[in-house]
Amino acid sequence: MVEAGMEVRAPEGRAQAAGTRLMPGEPGRRLMIDRLLALLAEQGEISEETRQTLSRDALLSSADRHPLVMIAERKLKGLKPPHAMLDVDWLCQWLAGQIGWRHVRIDPLKVDFSRIGEVMSKAYANRYRILPLEVTPDSVTIATAEPYLTAEWVAELSHTLRRRVMPVLASPLELQRYLAEFFDLAGTIRSAQRNGQTAVQNNFEQLVELGRNGRHFDANDQHIVTVVDWLWQYAFEQRASDIHLEPRRDLGVVRFRIDGLLNNVYQVPPGVMSAMTSRIKLLGRMDVVEKRRPQDGRIKTRAGDGHEIELRLSTLPTAFGEKLVMRVFDPEVLSRNFAQLGLQGEDLARWQDMTGRPNGIVLVTGPTGSGKTTTLYATLRALATEAVNVSTIEDPIEMVENSFNQMQVQPAIDLGFADGIRALMRQDPDIIMVGEIRDLETA
């Protein structure tokens, strides 16, 4: 049975052959690079010369790194078809096949890391380099990159938790990253909740709790600042197109839209959710006090690699408080070409045939965040030569292009899509891109 919160990958033809005595490790000891290299050479994935070279280099190296990472850093290709790159992911799948374990890819969107603290402390997890992935009333699934060092902690946790402990193999790089990230975020949420006690919210729930007094969380509280910063960076890494902060009766829900689908990411107490919303509204120069009317705003921030990203904010009053949606606009995404979008072969030929005709209309439709604007910009950049006049009317202009004539919708002066189209028709256009068809007149 596939456990929730992980992606299980079975090794492809890597099971240990019958009669093979060489194993990649010994009980009670860490994985040994000499054993791993010898097994790879025995199975024909690397040459004997490569094995000797890597073994010699490993002896000379003083770095304390996981042996799978050390092998992957050499960027070797397997000698056996299909000559796969021997990266950490491939090596983990291969190792899982040798020892009869399941290999998992840690998917943060499916791990309820708010429950990690129920299973073990951060110090215990760091001691054994393990990470709980799923907690149920009967069992706990725990990831490790050291399959021969499980006896001690499996016995301890089984006795303490009185549940079945199921170890699985995961990438040492993923464990190194998520160990700190998940435990730190869970601790930050708990600290923010303790500092704020019970927050009074401007919603229908107040009618029931008028007799209870409590103070609001401070939007500038360091814990709240940390949670918001983490939320943004995590969303950028996961390629989220939208971030939703949705208040609920008991726990607020944080959701990301990825590839057109919404995914639950985390649950936070209502008071923390309210403070996060206030913090983001403050940065977006919105009225923090006004919670009865919808508001719009924008924030410019930077991703982990330093490039600039813009967030478009929209709030909506709901029964349980303010709902906040942040639309992520990444200029680097909009500048992708057809190859980077995965549009190729017959699909690309059909698309270029449709968009290259001298007349007609092409409708690009799809759910939010599915890549409509990215596809349109890539197409217009390919069509906008010196001999072609490309004009657009957008709301908003998501990225300024030198080769386009771009017009911004301005409701304040009654300049809508229909008015813009009429004006563009008098500008000798070859191609017009209309951002949205909102009404019958525009259509």
Short mmCIF file of N, CA and C in Angstrom, two decimals, residues 201-305:
data_model
loop_
_atom_site.label_atom_id
_atom_site.label_comp_id
_atom_site.label_asym_id
_atom_site.label_seq_id
_atom_site.Cartn_x
_atom_site.Cartn_y
_atom_site.Cartn_z
N GLN A 201 -11.43 38.12 16.56
CA GLN A 201 -11.50 38.32 15.12
C GLN A 201 -12.81 38.98 14.74
N ASN A 202 -12.76 39.78 13.67
CA ASN A 202 -13.97 40.46 13.20
C ASN A 202 -14.74 39.54 12.26
N ASN A 203 -15.40 38.55 12.82
CA ASN A 203 -16.19 37.65 12.01
C ASN A 203 -17.41 37.20 12.79
N PHE A 204 -18.22 36.34 12.17
CA PHE A 204 -19.46 35.91 12.80
C PHE A 204 -19.23 35.12 14.08
N GLU A 205 -18.04 34.52 14.22
CA GLU A 205 -17.74 33.77 15.43
C GLU A 205 -17.72 34.68 16.65
N GLN A 206 -17.52 35.99 16.45
CA GLN A 206 -17.51 36.92 17.58
C GLN A 206 -18.84 36.92 18.32
N LEU A 207 -19.91 36.69 17.60
CA LEU A 207 -21.23 36.71 18.23
C LEU A 207 -21.32 35.67 19.34
N VAL A 208 -20.60 34.58 19.19
CA VAL A 208 -20.62 33.52 20.19
C VAL A 208 -19.62 33.80 21.31
N GLU A 209 -18.55 34.53 21.00
CA GLU A 209 -17.44 34.68 21.94
C GLU A 209 -17.27 36.11 22.43
N LEU A 210 -18.36 36.87 22.47
CA LEU A 210 -18.25 38.27 22.89
C LEU A 210 -17.74 38.40 24.32
N GLY A 211 -17.98 37.39 25.13
CA GLY A 211 -17.55 37.48 26.52
C GLY A 211 -16.09 37.17 26.73
N ARG A 212 -15.41 36.69 25.71
CA ARG A 212 -14.00 36.32 25.87
C ARG A 212 -13.11 37.47 25.42
N ASN A 213 -12.14 37.80 26.24
CA ASN A 213 -11.22 38.88 25.92
C ASN A 213 -9.88 38.29 25.49
N GLY A 214 -9.26 38.92 24.55
CA GLY A 214 -7.93 38.49 24.10
C GLY A 214 -7.32 39.58 23.27
N ARG A 215 -6.02 39.53 23.10
CA ARG A 215 -5.36 40.57 22.33
C ARG A 215 -5.02 40.03 20.94
N HIS A 216 -4.90 40.96 20.01
CA HIS A 216 -4.51 40.59 18.65
C HIS A 216 -3.02 40.25 18.61
N PHE A 217 -2.67 39.36 17.68
CA PHE A 217 -1.25 39.15 17.41
C PHE A 217 -0.69 40.41 16.77
N ASP A 218 0.58 40.65 17.02
CA ASP A 218 1.26 41.78 16.40
C ASP A 218 1.76 41.36 15.03
N ALA A 219 1.39 42.12 13.99
CA ALA A 219 1.84 41.79 12.63
C ALA A 219 3.34 41.89 12.48
N ASN A 220 4.01 42.64 13.38
CA ASN A 220 5.46 42.79 13.31
C ASN A 220 6.18 41.85 14.27
N ASP A 221 5.44 40.95 14.94
CA ASP A 221 6.07 39.97 15.82
C ASP A 221 7.06 39.13 15.01
N GLN A 222 8.23 38.88 15.60
CA GLN A 222 9.28 38.19 14.86
C GLN A 222 8.84 36.80 14.39
N HIS A 223 8.03 36.13 15.19
CA HIS A 223 7.56 34.81 14.78
C HIS A 223 6.67 34.91 13.55
N ILE A 224 5.81 35.91 13.52
CA ILE A 224 4.92 36.10 12.36
C ILE A 224 5.74 36.46 11.13
N VAL A 225 6.73 37.32 11.30
CA VAL A 225 7.62 37.70 10.19
C VAL A 225 8.30 36.46 9.62
N THR A 226 8.77 35.58 10.50
CA THR A 226 9.45 34.36 10.07
C THR A 226 8.52 33.45 9.29
N VAL A 227 7.30 33.28 9.78
CA VAL A 227 6.34 32.40 9.11
C VAL A 227 6.00 32.93 7.72
N VAL A 228 5.78 34.23 7.60
CA VAL A 228 5.44 34.82 6.30
C VAL A 228 6.61 34.69 5.32
N ASP A 229 7.82 34.96 5.79
CA ASP A 229 9.00 34.82 4.92
C ASP A 229 9.16 33.38 4.44
N TRP A 230 8.98 32.44 5.38
CA TRP A 230 9.08 31.03 4.99
C TRP A 230 8.02 30.67 3.97
N LEU A 231 6.81 31.16 4.19
CA LEU A 231 5.69 30.84 3.30
C LEU A 231 6.01 31.27 1.87
N TRP A 232 6.53 32.47 1.71
CA TRP A 232 6.85 32.96 0.37
C TRP A 232 7.94 32.12 -0.29
N GLN A 233 9.05 31.91 0.43
CA GLN A 233 10.15 31.16 -0.17
C GLN A 233 9.73 29.74 -0.52
N TYR A 234 8.92 29.14 0.33
CA TYR A 234 8.44 27.79 0.08
C TYR A 234 7.54 27.77 -1.16
N ALA A 235 6.70 28.78 -1.30
CA ALA A 235 5.82 28.87 -2.47
C ALA A 235 6.63 29.03 -3.75
N PHE A 236 7.68 29.85 -3.71
CA PHE A 236 8.51 30.05 -4.90
C PHE A 236 9.21 28.75 -5.29
N GLU A 237 9.71 28.02 -4.30
CA GLU A 237 10.40 26.77 -4.59
C GLU A 237 9.46 25.72 -5.19
N GLN A 238 8.20 25.75 -4.76
CA GLN A 238 7.22 24.76 -5.23
C GLN A 238 6.53 25.19 -6.52
N ARG A 239 6.95 26.33 -7.12
CA ARG A 239 6.39 26.85 -8.37
C ARG A 239 4.91 27.18 -8.24
N ALA A 240 4.50 27.67 -7.07
CA ALA A 240 3.10 28.02 -6.86
C ALA A 240 2.75 29.27 -7.66
N SER A 241 1.57 29.26 -8.29
CA SER A 241 1.11 30.44 -9.02
C SER A 241 0.22 31.31 -8.13
N ASP A 242 -0.37 30.71 -7.09
CA ASP A 242 -1.23 31.44 -6.16
C ASP A 242 -1.02 30.88 -4.75
N ILE A 243 -1.12 31.78 -3.76
CA ILE A 243 -1.04 31.39 -2.35
C ILE A 243 -2.35 31.82 -1.69
N HIS A 244 -3.03 30.89 -1.04
CA HIS A 244 -4.30 31.17 -0.38
C HIS A 244 -4.14 31.08 1.13
N LEU A 245 -4.60 32.11 1.84
CA LEU A 245 -4.72 32.06 3.30
C LEU A 245 -6.21 32.09 3.61
N GLU A 246 -6.76 30.96 4.04
CA GLU A 246 -8.20 30.82 4.19
C GLU A 246 -8.56 30.56 5.66
N PRO A 247 -9.23 31.51 6.32
CA PRO A 247 -9.64 31.29 7.72
C PRO A 247 -10.77 30.28 7.81
N ARG A 248 -10.74 29.49 8.87
CA ARG A 248 -11.79 28.51 9.14
C ARG A 248 -12.23 28.63 10.60
N ARG A 249 -13.22 27.86 10.98
CA ARG A 249 -13.74 27.94 12.35
C ARG A 249 -12.67 27.57 13.37
N ASP A 250 -11.95 26.47 13.14
CA ASP A 250 -10.97 25.99 14.11
C ASP A 250 -9.54 26.28 13.71
N LEU A 251 -9.17 25.94 12.49
CA LEU A 251 -7.80 26.14 12.01
C LEU A 251 -7.83 26.77 10.63
N GLY A 252 -6.99 27.79 10.42
CA GLY A 252 -6.86 28.38 9.10
C GLY A 252 -6.07 27.46 8.19
N VAL A 253 -6.33 27.54 6.88
CA VAL A 253 -5.68 26.66 5.91
C VAL A 253 -4.83 27.49 4.95
N VAL A 254 -3.59 27.05 4.74
CA VAL A 254 -2.71 27.64 3.73
C VAL A 254 -2.69 26.69 2.54
N ARG A 255 -3.00 27.22 1.35
CA ARG A 255 -3.04 26.38 0.16
C ARG A 255 -2.23 27.03 -0.97
N PHE A 256 -1.57 26.19 -1.78
CA PHE A 256 -0.83 26.63 -2.96
C PHE A 256 -1.52 26.08 -4.20
N ARG A 257 -1.57 26.89 -5.25
CA ARG A 257 -2.02 26.39 -6.55
C ARG A 257 -0.78 26.07 -7.37
N ILE A 258 -0.62 24.81 -7.72
CA ILE A 258 0.54 24.35 -8.48
C ILE A 258 0.04 23.58 -9.70
N ASP A 259 0.47 23.98 -10.87
CA ASP A 259 0.04 23.34 -12.12
C ASP A 259 -1.48 23.32 -12.23
N GLY A 260 -2.12 24.40 -11.77
CA GLY A 260 -3.56 24.54 -11.91
C GLY A 260 -4.39 23.90 -10.82
N LEU A 261 -3.77 23.18 -9.89
CA LEU A 261 -4.51 22.49 -8.83
C LEU A 261 -4.13 23.04 -7.47
N LEU A 262 -5.13 23.19 -6.58
CA LEU A 262 -4.87 23.66 -5.22
C LEU A 262 -4.43 22.51 -4.33
N ASN A 263 -3.41 22.77 -3.50
CA ASN A 263 -2.88 21.78 -2.57
C ASN A 263 -2.85 22.36 -1.17
N ASN A 264 -3.36 21.63 -0.18
CA ASN A 264 -3.24 22.05 1.21
C ASN A 264 -1.79 21.93 1.65
N VAL A 265 -1.27 22.99 2.28
CA VAL A 265 0.13 23.01 2.69
C VAL A 265 0.27 22.96 4.20
N TYR A 266 -0.54 23.76 4.91
CA TYR A 266 -0.38 23.84 6.35
C TYR A 266 -1.66 24.33 6.98
N GLN A 267 -1.82 24.03 8.27
CA GLN A 267 -2.94 24.54 9.06
C GLN A 267 -2.38 25.34 10.23
N VAL A 268 -2.93 26.52 10.46
CA VAL A 268 -2.45 27.38 11.54
C VAL A 268 -3.64 27.86 12.37
N PRO A 269 -3.42 28.18 13.64
CA PRO A 269 -4.50 28.70 14.48
C PRO A 269 -5.07 29.99 13.90
N PRO A 270 -6.34 30.27 14.14
CA PRO A 270 -6.99 31.46 13.57
C PRO A 270 -6.26 32.75 13.89
N GLY A 271 -5.76 32.89 15.13
CA GLY A 271 -5.06 34.11 15.50
C GLY A 271 -3.79 34.31 14.71
N VAL A 272 -3.05 33.22 14.48
CA VAL A 272 -1.83 33.30 13.68
C VAL A 272 -2.17 33.64 12.23
N MET A 273 -3.23 33.03 11.70
CA MET A 273 -3.67 33.34 10.34
C MET A 273 -4.02 34.82 10.20
N SER A 274 -4.73 35.37 11.19
CA SER A 274 -5.10 36.79 11.15
C SER A 274 -3.86 37.67 11.17
N ALA A 275 -2.86 37.31 12.00
CA ALA A 275 -1.64 38.11 12.07
C ALA A 275 -0.84 38.01 10.77
N MET A 276 -0.80 36.83 10.16
CA MET A 276 -0.11 36.67 8.88
C MET A 276 -0.76 37.55 7.81
N THR A 277 -2.10 37.56 7.78
CA THR A 277 -2.81 38.40 6.82
C THR A 277 -2.51 39.87 7.06
N SER A 278 -2.50 40.29 8.32
CA SER A 278 -2.20 41.70 8.64
C SER A 278 -0.78 42.06 8.23
N ARG A 279 0.16 41.15 8.46
CA ARG A 279 1.55 41.40 8.07
C ARG A 279 1.67 41.61 6.56
N ILE A 280 1.02 40.77 5.80
CA ILE A 280 1.09 40.86 4.34
C ILE A 280 0.38 42.11 3.84
N LYS A 281 -0.77 42.46 4.44
CA LYS A 281 -1.48 43.69 4.06
C LYS A 281 -0.61 44.91 4.36
N LEU A 282 0.10 44.88 5.48
CA LEU A 282 0.98 46.00 5.84
C LEU A 282 2.07 46.18 4.79
N LEU A 283 2.68 45.08 4.36
CA LEU A 283 3.73 45.16 3.34
C LEU A 283 3.17 45.58 1.99
N GLY A 284 1.90 45.26 1.74
CA GLY A 284 1.27 45.62 0.47
C GLY A 284 0.62 46.99 0.48
N ARG A 285 0.88 47.78 1.56
CA ARG A 285 0.35 49.14 1.70
C ARG A 285 -1.18 49.17 1.59
N MET A 286 -1.79 48.20 2.23
CA MET A 286 -3.25 48.13 2.29
C MET A 286 -3.71 48.60 3.66
N ASP A 287 -4.99 48.87 3.79
CA ASP A 287 -5.55 49.32 5.06
C ASP A 287 -5.69 48.10 5.97
N VAL A 288 -4.82 48.01 6.98
CA VAL A 288 -4.80 46.85 7.86
C VAL A 288 -6.06 46.79 8.71
N VAL A 289 -6.59 47.95 9.09
CA VAL A 289 -7.75 48.00 9.97
C VAL A 289 -9.03 47.59 9.25
N GLU A 290 -9.16 47.98 7.99
CA GLU A 290 -10.38 47.69 7.22
C GLU A 290 -10.43 46.21 6.83
N LYS A 291 -11.40 45.51 7.41
CA LYS A 291 -11.55 44.09 7.12
C LYS A 291 -12.94 43.76 6.59
N ARG A 292 -13.75 44.80 6.36
CA ARG A 292 -15.12 44.56 5.90
C ARG A 292 -15.26 44.64 4.40
N ARG A 293 -14.28 45.24 3.72
CA ARG A 293 -14.36 45.43 2.27
C ARG A 293 -13.21 44.69 1.58
N PRO A 294 -13.44 44.22 0.36
CA PRO A 294 -12.33 43.64 -0.41
C PRO A 294 -11.28 44.71 -0.71
N GLN A 295 -10.02 44.32 -0.70
CA GLN A 295 -8.93 45.25 -1.01
C GLN A 295 -7.95 44.58 -1.97
N ASP A 296 -7.19 45.41 -2.67
CA ASP A 296 -6.14 44.92 -3.57
C ASP A 296 -4.83 45.61 -3.21
N GLY A 297 -3.74 44.92 -3.44
CA GLY A 297 -2.42 45.50 -3.19
C GLY A 297 -1.37 44.70 -3.94
N ARG A 298 -0.13 45.11 -3.78
CA ARG A 298 0.96 44.39 -4.43
C ARG A 298 2.24 44.53 -3.61
N ILE A 299 3.09 43.52 -3.70
CA ILE A 299 4.36 43.48 -2.98
C ILE A 299 5.43 43.01 -3.96
N LYS A 300 6.59 43.64 -3.90
CA LYS A 300 7.75 43.15 -4.65
C LYS A 300 8.74 42.56 -3.65
N THR A 301 9.13 41.32 -3.89
CA THR A 301 10.08 40.65 -3.01
C THR A 301 11.07 39.89 -3.87
N ARG A 302 11.93 39.11 -3.24
CA ARG A 302 12.94 38.36 -3.98
C ARG A 302 12.90 36.89 -3.60
N ALA A 303 13.14 36.05 -4.59
CA ALA A 303 13.22 34.61 -4.34
C ALA A 303 14.58 34.29 -3.72
N GLY A 304 14.77 33.01 -3.37
CA GLY A 304 16.01 32.62 -2.72
C GLY A 304 17.25 32.87 -3.56
N ASP A 305 17.12 32.81 -4.90
CA ASP A 305 18.28 33.04 -5.76
C ASP A 305 18.48 34.51 -6.09
#
